[in-house]
Amino acid sequence: MTVIPHIIHARTLGDAWRQCVDKLIADGDRFNLVVHISEPSTINDEQLRQYNPRRIDSSVMSIFDVANTIFPKQSGKWELGIDQFSDYYKDVYDRLKRRSPPGWGFYFQRLISFGSTRSNQLASIVAGLGDWGRRHHGAFVLHLSSIETDKPRPQGGPCWQFAEFMADGDKLNLLVTYRSHDYFLKALGNFVGLSRLLTFVCKKTDHLVGTLTCISTYAYLNKHKTKTERLLAL
Protein backbone atom coordinates (compact mmCIF):
# COMPACT_ATOMS: atom_id res chain seq x y z
CA MET A 1 0.00 0.00 0.00
CA THR A 2 1.45 3.34 -1.07
CA VAL A 3 2.34 6.05 1.45
CA ILE A 4 2.90 8.71 -1.23
CA PRO A 5 0.33 11.45 -0.55
CA HIS A 6 -2.51 11.88 -3.00
CA ILE A 7 -3.97 15.40 -3.05
CA ILE A 8 -7.54 16.16 -4.02
CA HIS A 9 -8.72 19.70 -4.76
CA ALA A 10 -12.44 20.44 -4.69
CA ARG A 11 -14.76 23.41 -4.28
CA THR A 12 -17.46 21.99 -2.00
CA LEU A 13 -17.77 19.33 0.69
CA GLY A 14 -19.83 16.98 -1.47
CA ASP A 15 -17.53 17.32 -4.47
CA ALA A 16 -14.54 16.57 -2.25
CA TRP A 17 -16.13 13.45 -0.79
CA ARG A 18 -17.14 12.18 -4.23
CA GLN A 19 -13.61 12.56 -5.59
CA CYS A 20 -12.21 10.77 -2.53
CA VAL A 21 -14.50 7.76 -2.76
CA ASP A 22 -13.95 7.50 -6.52
CA LYS A 23 -10.22 7.28 -5.77
CA LEU A 24 -10.70 4.68 -3.02
CA ILE A 25 -13.03 2.57 -5.18
CA ALA A 26 -10.53 2.62 -8.05
CA ASP A 27 -7.29 2.11 -6.12
CA GLY A 28 -8.30 0.67 -2.75
CA ASP A 29 -7.71 1.90 0.78
CA ARG A 30 -4.63 4.06 1.18
CA PHE A 31 -2.38 6.12 3.41
CA ASN A 32 -2.08 9.91 3.22
CA LEU A 33 -5.14 11.12 1.38
CA VAL A 34 -5.09 14.94 1.47
CA VAL A 35 -8.30 16.80 0.68
CA HIS A 36 -8.31 20.57 0.10
CA ILE A 37 -11.75 22.23 -0.04
CA SER A 38 -11.78 25.81 -1.28
CA GLU A 39 -15.37 26.73 -0.29
CA PRO A 40 -16.24 24.62 2.76
CA SER A 41 -19.11 26.86 3.83
CA THR A 42 -20.95 26.24 0.54
CA ILE A 43 -23.42 23.56 1.63
CA ASN A 44 -25.54 21.71 -0.94
CA ASP A 45 -28.23 20.00 1.16
CA GLU A 46 -29.56 18.04 -1.82
CA GLN A 47 -26.10 16.64 -2.49
CA LEU A 48 -25.63 15.76 1.17
CA ARG A 49 -28.92 13.87 1.19
CA GLN A 50 -27.88 12.10 -1.99
CA TYR A 51 -24.62 10.89 -0.40
CA ASN A 52 -26.13 10.03 2.99
CA PRO A 53 -25.13 6.43 3.89
CA ARG A 54 -28.50 5.88 5.58
CA ARG A 55 -30.00 5.61 2.09
CA ILE A 56 -28.20 2.27 1.87
CA ASP A 57 -28.09 1.16 5.50
CA SER A 58 -30.74 2.42 7.93
CA SER A 59 -28.73 1.15 10.92
CA VAL A 60 -25.86 3.64 10.51
CA MET A 61 -25.56 7.26 11.58
CA SER A 62 -26.70 9.88 9.11
CA ILE A 63 -24.34 12.53 7.77
CA PHE A 64 -26.01 15.05 10.07
CA ASP A 65 -25.66 12.84 13.17
CA VAL A 66 -21.95 12.53 12.45
CA ALA A 67 -21.66 16.30 11.91
CA ASN A 68 -23.32 16.92 15.27
CA THR A 69 -20.61 14.95 17.09
CA ILE A 70 -18.19 17.68 16.00
CA PHE A 71 -20.26 20.84 16.19
CA PRO A 72 -23.94 21.81 16.55
CA LYS A 73 -25.72 23.21 13.51
CA GLN A 74 -26.11 26.96 13.20
CA SER A 75 -28.92 28.43 15.30
CA GLY A 76 -29.68 31.39 17.51
CA LYS A 77 -27.42 29.83 20.16
CA TRP A 78 -24.44 30.83 18.02
CA GLU A 79 -25.16 34.43 19.06
CA LEU A 80 -24.35 33.67 22.71
CA GLY A 81 -21.02 34.58 24.24
CA ILE A 82 -18.48 31.77 24.03
CA ASP A 83 -18.81 30.81 27.71
CA GLN A 84 -22.62 30.75 27.59
CA PHE A 85 -22.53 28.82 24.31
CA SER A 86 -20.15 26.24 25.79
CA ASP A 87 -22.18 25.83 28.98
CA TYR A 88 -25.44 25.41 27.07
CA TYR A 89 -24.13 22.76 24.69
CA LYS A 90 -22.15 20.96 27.38
CA ASP A 91 -25.48 20.07 28.99
CA VAL A 92 -27.00 19.15 25.62
CA TYR A 93 -24.13 16.82 24.72
CA ASP A 94 -24.06 15.28 28.20
CA ARG A 95 -27.71 14.28 27.72
CA LEU A 96 -27.05 12.97 24.22
CA LYS A 97 -24.12 10.90 25.40
CA ARG A 98 -26.21 9.24 28.12
CA ARG A 99 -28.77 8.20 25.49
CA SER A 100 -26.21 7.07 22.90
CA PRO A 101 -24.66 3.63 22.45
CA PRO A 102 -21.52 2.98 24.52
CA GLY A 103 -18.43 4.28 22.81
CA TRP A 104 -20.27 6.87 20.68
CA GLY A 105 -18.06 9.82 21.44
CA PHE A 106 -18.57 13.50 20.87
CA TYR A 107 -15.59 15.51 19.69
CA PHE A 108 -17.43 18.70 20.64
CA GLN A 109 -16.97 17.80 24.30
CA ARG A 110 -13.22 17.60 23.75
CA LEU A 111 -13.31 21.05 22.17
CA ILE A 112 -14.88 22.67 25.22
CA SER A 113 -13.62 20.44 28.06
CA PHE A 114 -10.29 18.79 27.27
CA GLY A 115 -7.97 16.75 29.44
CA SER A 116 -7.64 16.65 33.20
CA THR A 117 -7.87 20.46 33.40
CA ARG A 118 -11.15 20.53 31.40
CA SER A 119 -9.69 23.23 29.20
CA ASN A 120 -12.09 25.09 26.93
CA GLN A 121 -9.99 25.04 23.79
CA LEU A 122 -12.71 26.65 21.69
CA ALA A 123 -12.79 29.70 23.98
CA SER A 124 -8.99 29.94 23.91
CA ILE A 125 -8.91 29.86 20.10
CA VAL A 126 -11.61 32.52 19.81
CA ALA A 127 -9.82 34.73 22.35
CA GLY A 128 -6.43 34.26 20.69
CA LEU A 129 -7.65 35.02 17.19
CA GLY A 130 -9.57 38.01 18.48
CA ASP A 131 -6.68 39.52 20.44
CA TRP A 132 -3.63 38.79 18.31
CA GLY A 133 -4.54 40.76 15.22
CA ARG A 134 -4.40 39.53 11.62
CA ARG A 135 -0.74 38.63 11.12
CA HIS A 136 0.03 35.35 12.86
CA HIS A 137 3.30 33.54 12.24
CA GLY A 138 1.97 30.15 13.26
CA ALA A 139 -1.18 28.12 13.65
CA PHE A 140 -3.59 27.98 16.58
CA VAL A 141 -3.90 24.32 17.56
CA LEU A 142 -6.77 22.29 19.04
CA HIS A 143 -6.08 18.80 20.40
CA LEU A 144 -8.62 16.01 20.17
CA SER A 145 -6.43 13.18 21.46
CA SER A 146 -4.55 13.00 24.74
CA ILE A 147 -2.06 10.58 26.26
CA GLU A 148 -3.96 11.09 29.52
CA THR A 149 -7.15 9.48 28.22
CA ASP A 150 -6.39 7.71 24.93
CA LYS A 151 -4.29 4.63 24.31
CA PRO A 152 -2.47 3.76 21.07
CA ARG A 153 -4.76 1.49 19.06
CA PRO A 154 -5.03 0.17 15.50
CA GLN A 155 -8.78 0.88 15.35
CA GLY A 156 -11.43 2.78 17.28
CA GLY A 157 -11.61 6.39 18.42
CA PRO A 158 -10.58 9.02 18.62
CA CYS A 159 -9.76 9.24 14.91
CA TRP A 160 -9.64 13.05 14.75
CA GLN A 161 -6.28 13.97 16.26
CA PHE A 162 -5.87 17.74 16.03
CA ALA A 163 -6.88 20.90 14.19
CA GLU A 164 -4.97 24.01 13.20
CA PHE A 165 -6.50 27.42 12.52
CA MET A 166 -4.35 29.54 10.21
CA ALA A 167 -5.14 33.22 9.68
CA ASP A 168 -4.31 34.67 6.27
CA GLY A 169 -5.24 38.31 6.44
CA ASP A 170 -9.02 38.51 6.79
CA LYS A 171 -9.48 34.80 5.99
CA LEU A 172 -9.23 31.90 8.39
CA ASN A 173 -8.27 28.43 7.17
CA LEU A 174 -8.65 25.12 8.97
CA LEU A 175 -6.42 22.05 8.70
CA VAL A 176 -7.29 18.77 10.43
CA THR A 177 -5.68 15.35 10.72
CA TYR A 178 -7.45 12.01 11.09
CA ARG A 179 -5.34 8.97 11.86
CA SER A 180 -8.02 6.61 10.49
CA HIS A 181 -10.92 7.77 8.34
CA ASP A 182 -13.98 5.82 7.18
CA TYR A 183 -15.15 7.43 3.93
CA PHE A 184 -18.47 5.57 3.76
CA LEU A 185 -19.70 6.07 7.32
CA LYS A 186 -18.00 9.21 8.60
CA ALA A 187 -15.98 11.42 6.25
CA LEU A 188 -18.70 13.55 4.67
CA GLY A 189 -20.40 14.09 8.03
CA ASN A 190 -17.00 15.04 9.43
CA PHE A 191 -16.57 17.60 6.64
CA VAL A 192 -19.95 19.14 7.51
CA GLY A 193 -19.12 19.34 11.22
CA LEU A 194 -15.72 20.87 10.50
CA SER A 195 -17.33 23.43 8.20
CA ARG A 196 -19.63 24.41 11.09
CA LEU A 197 -16.64 24.73 13.44
CA LEU A 198 -14.71 26.92 11.01
CA THR A 199 -17.76 29.10 10.28
CA PHE A 200 -18.46 29.55 14.00
CA VAL A 201 -14.89 30.59 14.82
CA CYS A 202 -14.86 33.00 11.87
CA LYS A 203 -18.13 34.52 13.07
CA LYS A 204 -16.76 35.01 16.58
CA THR A 205 -13.45 36.52 15.42
CA ASP A 206 -14.62 38.63 12.45
CA HIS A 207 -12.78 36.53 9.87
CA LEU A 208 -13.95 35.39 6.46
CA VAL A 209 -14.30 31.64 5.95
CA GLY A 210 -11.23 30.34 4.15
CA THR A 211 -10.34 26.78 3.18
CA LEU A 212 -10.63 23.37 4.83
CA THR A 213 -7.83 20.85 4.45
CA CYS A 214 -8.20 17.31 5.76
CA ILE A 215 -5.30 14.86 6.02
CA SER A 216 -6.56 11.29 6.31
CA THR A 217 -3.50 9.35 7.42
CA TYR A 218 -5.35 6.12 6.58
CA ALA A 219 -8.40 6.51 4.34
CA TYR A 220 -10.63 3.53 3.69
CA LEU A 221 -13.90 2.07 2.50
CA ASN A 222 -12.94 -1.41 3.67
CA LYS A 223 -15.99 -3.70 3.73
CA HIS A 224 -18.21 -0.79 2.67
CA LYS A 225 -16.91 -0.56 -0.90
CA THR A 226 -19.94 -2.32 -2.37
CA LYS A 227 -22.33 -0.17 -0.32
CA THR A 228 -20.53 2.95 -1.50
CA GLU A 229 -20.88 1.90 -5.13
CA ARG A 230 -24.59 1.27 -4.58
CA LEU A 231 -24.99 4.69 -2.96
CA LEU A 232 -23.33 6.41 -5.91
CA ALA A 233 -25.53 4.53 -8.35
CA LEU A 234 -28.81 5.73 -6.78
CSV table of C-alpha atoms in Angstrom, one decimal:
chain,number,residue,atom,x,y,z
A,1,MET,CA,0.0,0.0,0.0
A,2,THR,CA,1.4,3.3,-1.1
A,3,VAL,CA,2.3,6.0,1.5
A,4,ILE,CA,2.9,8.7,-1.2
A,5,PRO,CA,0.3,11.5,-0.5
A,6,HIS,CA,-2.5,11.9,-3.0
A,7,ILE,CA,-4.0,15.4,-3.1
A,8,ILE,CA,-7.5,16.2,-4.0
A,9,HIS,CA,-8.7,19.7,-4.8
A,10,ALA,CA,-12.4,20.4,-4.7
A,11,ARG,CA,-14.8,23.4,-4.3
A,12,THR,CA,-17.5,22.0,-2.0
A,13,LEU,CA,-17.8,19.3,0.7
A,14,GLY,CA,-19.8,17.0,-1.5
A,15,ASP,CA,-17.5,17.3,-4.5
A,16,ALA,CA,-14.5,16.6,-2.3
A,17,TRP,CA,-16.1,13.4,-0.8
A,18,ARG,CA,-17.1,12.2,-4.2
A,19,GLN,CA,-13.6,12.6,-5.6
A,20,CYS,CA,-12.2,10.8,-2.5
A,21,VAL,CA,-14.5,7.8,-2.8
A,22,ASP,CA,-13.9,7.5,-6.5
A,23,LYS,CA,-10.2,7.3,-5.8
A,24,LEU,CA,-10.7,4.7,-3.0
A,25,ILE,CA,-13.0,2.6,-5.2
A,26,ALA,CA,-10.5,2.6,-8.1
A,27,ASP,CA,-7.3,2.1,-6.1
A,28,GLY,CA,-8.3,0.7,-2.7
A,29,ASP,CA,-7.7,1.9,0.8
A,30,ARG,CA,-4.6,4.1,1.2
A,31,PHE,CA,-2.4,6.1,3.4
A,32,ASN,CA,-2.1,9.9,3.2
A,33,LEU,CA,-5.1,11.1,1.4
A,34,VAL,CA,-5.1,14.9,1.5
A,35,VAL,CA,-8.3,16.8,0.7
A,36,HIS,CA,-8.3,20.6,0.1
A,37,ILE,CA,-11.8,22.2,0.0
A,38,SER,CA,-11.8,25.8,-1.3
A,39,GLU,CA,-15.4,26.7,-0.3
A,40,PRO,CA,-16.2,24.6,2.8
A,41,SER,CA,-19.1,26.9,3.8
A,42,THR,CA,-21.0,26.2,0.5
A,43,ILE,CA,-23.4,23.6,1.6
A,44,ASN,CA,-25.5,21.7,-0.9
A,45,ASP,CA,-28.2,20.0,1.2
A,46,GLU,CA,-29.6,18.0,-1.8
A,47,GLN,CA,-26.1,16.6,-2.5
A,48,LEU,CA,-25.6,15.8,1.2
A,49,ARG,CA,-28.9,13.9,1.2
A,50,GLN,CA,-27.9,12.1,-2.0
A,51,TYR,CA,-24.6,10.9,-0.4
A,52,ASN,CA,-26.1,10.0,3.0
A,53,PRO,CA,-25.1,6.4,3.9
A,54,ARG,CA,-28.5,5.9,5.6
A,55,ARG,CA,-30.0,5.6,2.1
A,56,ILE,CA,-28.2,2.3,1.9
A,57,ASP,CA,-28.1,1.2,5.5
A,58,SER,CA,-30.7,2.4,7.9
A,59,SER,CA,-28.7,1.2,10.9
A,60,VAL,CA,-25.9,3.6,10.5
A,61,MET,CA,-25.6,7.3,11.6
A,62,SER,CA,-26.7,9.9,9.1
A,63,ILE,CA,-24.3,12.5,7.8
A,64,PHE,CA,-26.0,15.1,10.1
A,65,ASP,CA,-25.7,12.8,13.2
A,66,VAL,CA,-21.9,12.5,12.5
A,67,ALA,CA,-21.7,16.3,11.9
A,68,ASN,CA,-23.3,16.9,15.3
A,69,THR,CA,-20.6,14.9,17.1
A,70,ILE,CA,-18.2,17.7,16.0
A,71,PHE,CA,-20.3,20.8,16.2
A,72,PRO,CA,-23.9,21.8,16.6
A,73,LYS,CA,-25.7,23.2,13.5
A,74,GLN,CA,-26.1,27.0,13.2
A,75,SER,CA,-28.9,28.4,15.3
A,76,GLY,CA,-29.7,31.4,17.5
A,77,LYS,CA,-27.4,29.8,20.2
A,78,TRP,CA,-24.4,30.8,18.0
A,79,GLU,CA,-25.2,34.4,19.1
A,80,LEU,CA,-24.3,33.7,22.7
A,81,GLY,CA,-21.0,34.6,24.2
A,82,ILE,CA,-18.5,31.8,24.0
A,83,ASP,CA,-18.8,30.8,27.7
A,84,GLN,CA,-22.6,30.7,27.6
A,85,PHE,CA,-22.5,28.8,24.3
A,86,SER,CA,-20.2,26.2,25.8
A,87,ASP,CA,-22.2,25.8,29.0
A,88,TYR,CA,-25.4,25.4,27.1
A,89,TYR,CA,-24.1,22.8,24.7
A,90,LYS,CA,-22.1,21.0,27.4
A,91,ASP,CA,-25.5,20.1,29.0
A,92,VAL,CA,-27.0,19.1,25.6
A,93,TYR,CA,-24.1,16.8,24.7
A,94,ASP,CA,-24.1,15.3,28.2
A,95,ARG,CA,-27.7,14.3,27.7
A,96,LEU,CA,-27.1,13.0,24.2
A,97,LYS,CA,-24.1,10.9,25.4
A,98,ARG,CA,-26.2,9.2,28.1
A,99,ARG,CA,-28.8,8.2,25.5
A,100,SER,CA,-26.2,7.1,22.9
A,101,PRO,CA,-24.7,3.6,22.5
A,102,PRO,CA,-21.5,3.0,24.5
A,103,GLY,CA,-18.4,4.3,22.8
A,104,TRP,CA,-20.3,6.9,20.7
A,105,GLY,CA,-18.1,9.8,21.4
A,106,PHE,CA,-18.6,13.5,20.9
A,107,TYR,CA,-15.6,15.5,19.7
A,108,PHE,CA,-17.4,18.7,20.6
A,109,GLN,CA,-17.0,17.8,24.3
A,110,ARG,CA,-13.2,17.6,23.7
A,111,LEU,CA,-13.3,21.0,22.2
A,112,ILE,CA,-14.9,22.7,25.2
A,113,SER,CA,-13.6,20.4,28.1
A,114,PHE,CA,-10.3,18.8,27.3
A,115,GLY,CA,-8.0,16.7,29.4
A,116,SER,CA,-7.6,16.7,33.2
A,117,THR,CA,-7.9,20.5,33.4
A,118,ARG,CA,-11.2,20.5,31.4
A,119,SER,CA,-9.7,23.2,29.2
A,120,ASN,CA,-12.1,25.1,26.9
A,121,GLN,CA,-10.0,25.0,23.8
A,122,LEU,CA,-12.7,26.7,21.7
A,123,ALA,CA,-12.8,29.7,24.0
A,124,SER,CA,-9.0,29.9,23.9
A,125,ILE,CA,-8.9,29.9,20.1
A,126,VAL,CA,-11.6,32.5,19.8
A,127,ALA,CA,-9.8,34.7,22.3
A,128,GLY,CA,-6.4,34.3,20.7
A,129,LEU,CA,-7.7,35.0,17.2
A,130,GLY,CA,-9.6,38.0,18.5
A,131,ASP,CA,-6.7,39.5,20.4
A,132,TRP,CA,-3.6,38.8,18.3
A,133,GLY,CA,-4.5,40.8,15.2
A,134,ARG,CA,-4.4,39.5,11.6
A,135,ARG,CA,-0.7,38.6,11.1
A,136,HIS,CA,0.0,35.4,12.9
A,137,HIS,CA,3.3,33.5,12.2
A,138,GLY,CA,2.0,30.1,13.3
A,139,ALA,CA,-1.2,28.1,13.7
A,140,PHE,CA,-3.6,28.0,16.6
A,141,VAL,CA,-3.9,24.3,17.6
A,142,LEU,CA,-6.8,22.3,19.0
A,143,HIS,CA,-6.1,18.8,20.4
A,144,LEU,CA,-8.6,16.0,20.2
A,145,SER,CA,-6.4,13.2,21.5
A,146,SER,CA,-4.5,13.0,24.7
A,147,ILE,CA,-2.1,10.6,26.3
A,148,GLU,CA,-4.0,11.1,29.5
A,149,THR,CA,-7.1,9.5,28.2
A,150,ASP,CA,-6.4,7.7,24.9
A,151,LYS,CA,-4.3,4.6,24.3
A,152,PRO,CA,-2.5,3.8,21.1
A,153,ARG,CA,-4.8,1.5,19.1
A,154,PRO,CA,-5.0,0.2,15.5
A,155,GLN,CA,-8.8,0.9,15.3
A,156,GLY,CA,-11.4,2.8,17.3
A,157,GLY,CA,-11.6,6.4,18.4
A,158,PRO,CA,-10.6,9.0,18.6
A,159,CYS,CA,-9.8,9.2,14.9
A,160,TRP,CA,-9.6,13.0,14.7
A,161,GLN,CA,-6.3,14.0,16.3
A,162,PHE,CA,-5.9,17.7,16.0
A,163,ALA,CA,-6.9,20.9,14.2
A,164,GLU,CA,-5.0,24.0,13.2
A,165,PHE,CA,-6.5,27.4,12.5
A,166,MET,CA,-4.4,29.5,10.2
A,167,ALA,CA,-5.1,33.2,9.7
A,168,ASP,CA,-4.3,34.7,6.3
A,169,GLY,CA,-5.2,38.3,6.4
A,170,ASP,CA,-9.0,38.5,6.8
A,171,LYS,CA,-9.5,34.8,6.0
A,172,LEU,CA,-9.2,31.9,8.4
A,173,ASN,CA,-8.3,28.4,7.2
A,174,LEU,CA,-8.7,25.1,9.0
A,175,LEU,CA,-6.4,22.0,8.7
A,176,VAL,CA,-7.3,18.8,10.4
A,177,THR,CA,-5.7,15.4,10.7
A,178,TYR,CA,-7.4,12.0,11.1
A,179,ARG,CA,-5.3,9.0,11.9
A,180,SER,CA,-8.0,6.6,10.5
A,181,HIS,CA,-10.9,7.8,8.3
A,182,ASP,CA,-14.0,5.8,7.2
A,183,TYR,CA,-15.2,7.4,3.9
A,184,PHE,CA,-18.5,5.6,3.8
A,185,LEU,CA,-19.7,6.1,7.3
A,186,LYS,CA,-18.0,9.2,8.6
A,187,ALA,CA,-16.0,11.4,6.2
A,188,LEU,CA,-18.7,13.6,4.7
A,189,GLY,CA,-20.4,14.1,8.0
A,190,ASN,CA,-17.0,15.0,9.4
A,191,PHE,CA,-16.6,17.6,6.6
A,192,VAL,CA,-20.0,19.1,7.5
A,193,GLY,CA,-19.1,19.3,11.2
A,194,LEU,CA,-15.7,20.9,10.5
A,195,SER,CA,-17.3,23.4,8.2
A,196,ARG,CA,-19.6,24.4,11.1
A,197,LEU,CA,-16.6,24.7,13.4
A,198,LEU,CA,-14.7,26.9,11.0
A,199,THR,CA,-17.8,29.1,10.3
A,200,PHE,CA,-18.5,29.6,14.0
A,201,VAL,CA,-14.9,30.6,14.8
A,202,CYS,CA,-14.9,33.0,11.9
A,203,LYS,CA,-18.1,34.5,13.1
A,204,LYS,CA,-16.8,35.0,16.6
A,205,THR,CA,-13.4,36.5,15.4
A,206,ASP,CA,-14.6,38.6,12.4
A,207,HIS,CA,-12.8,36.5,9.9
A,208,LEU,CA,-13.9,35.4,6.5
A,209,VAL,CA,-14.3,31.6,5.9
A,210,GLY,CA,-11.2,30.3,4.2
A,211,THR,CA,-10.3,26.8,3.2
A,212,LEU,CA,-10.6,23.4,4.8
A,213,THR,CA,-7.8,20.8,4.4
A,214,CYS,CA,-8.2,17.3,5.8
A,215,ILE,CA,-5.3,14.9,6.0
A,216,SER,CA,-6.6,11.3,6.3
A,217,THR,CA,-3.5,9.3,7.4
A,218,TYR,CA,-5.4,6.1,6.6
A,219,ALA,CA,-8.4,6.5,4.3
A,220,TYR,CA,-10.6,3.5,3.7
A,221,LEU,CA,-13.9,2.1,2.5
A,222,ASN,CA,-12.9,-1.4,3.7
A,223,LYS,CA,-16.0,-3.7,3.7
A,224,HIS,CA,-18.2,-0.8,2.7
A,225,LYS,CA,-16.9,-0.6,-0.9
A,226,THR,CA,-19.9,-2.3,-2.4
A,227,LYS,CA,-22.3,-0.2,-0.3
A,228,THR,CA,-20.5,3.0,-1.5
A,229,GLU,CA,-20.9,1.9,-5.1
A,230,ARG,CA,-24.6,1.3,-4.6
A,231,LEU,CA,-25.0,4.7,-3.0
A,232,LEU,CA,-23.3,6.4,-5.9
A,233,ALA,CA,-25.5,4.5,-8.4
A,234,LEU,CA,-28.8,5.7,-6.8
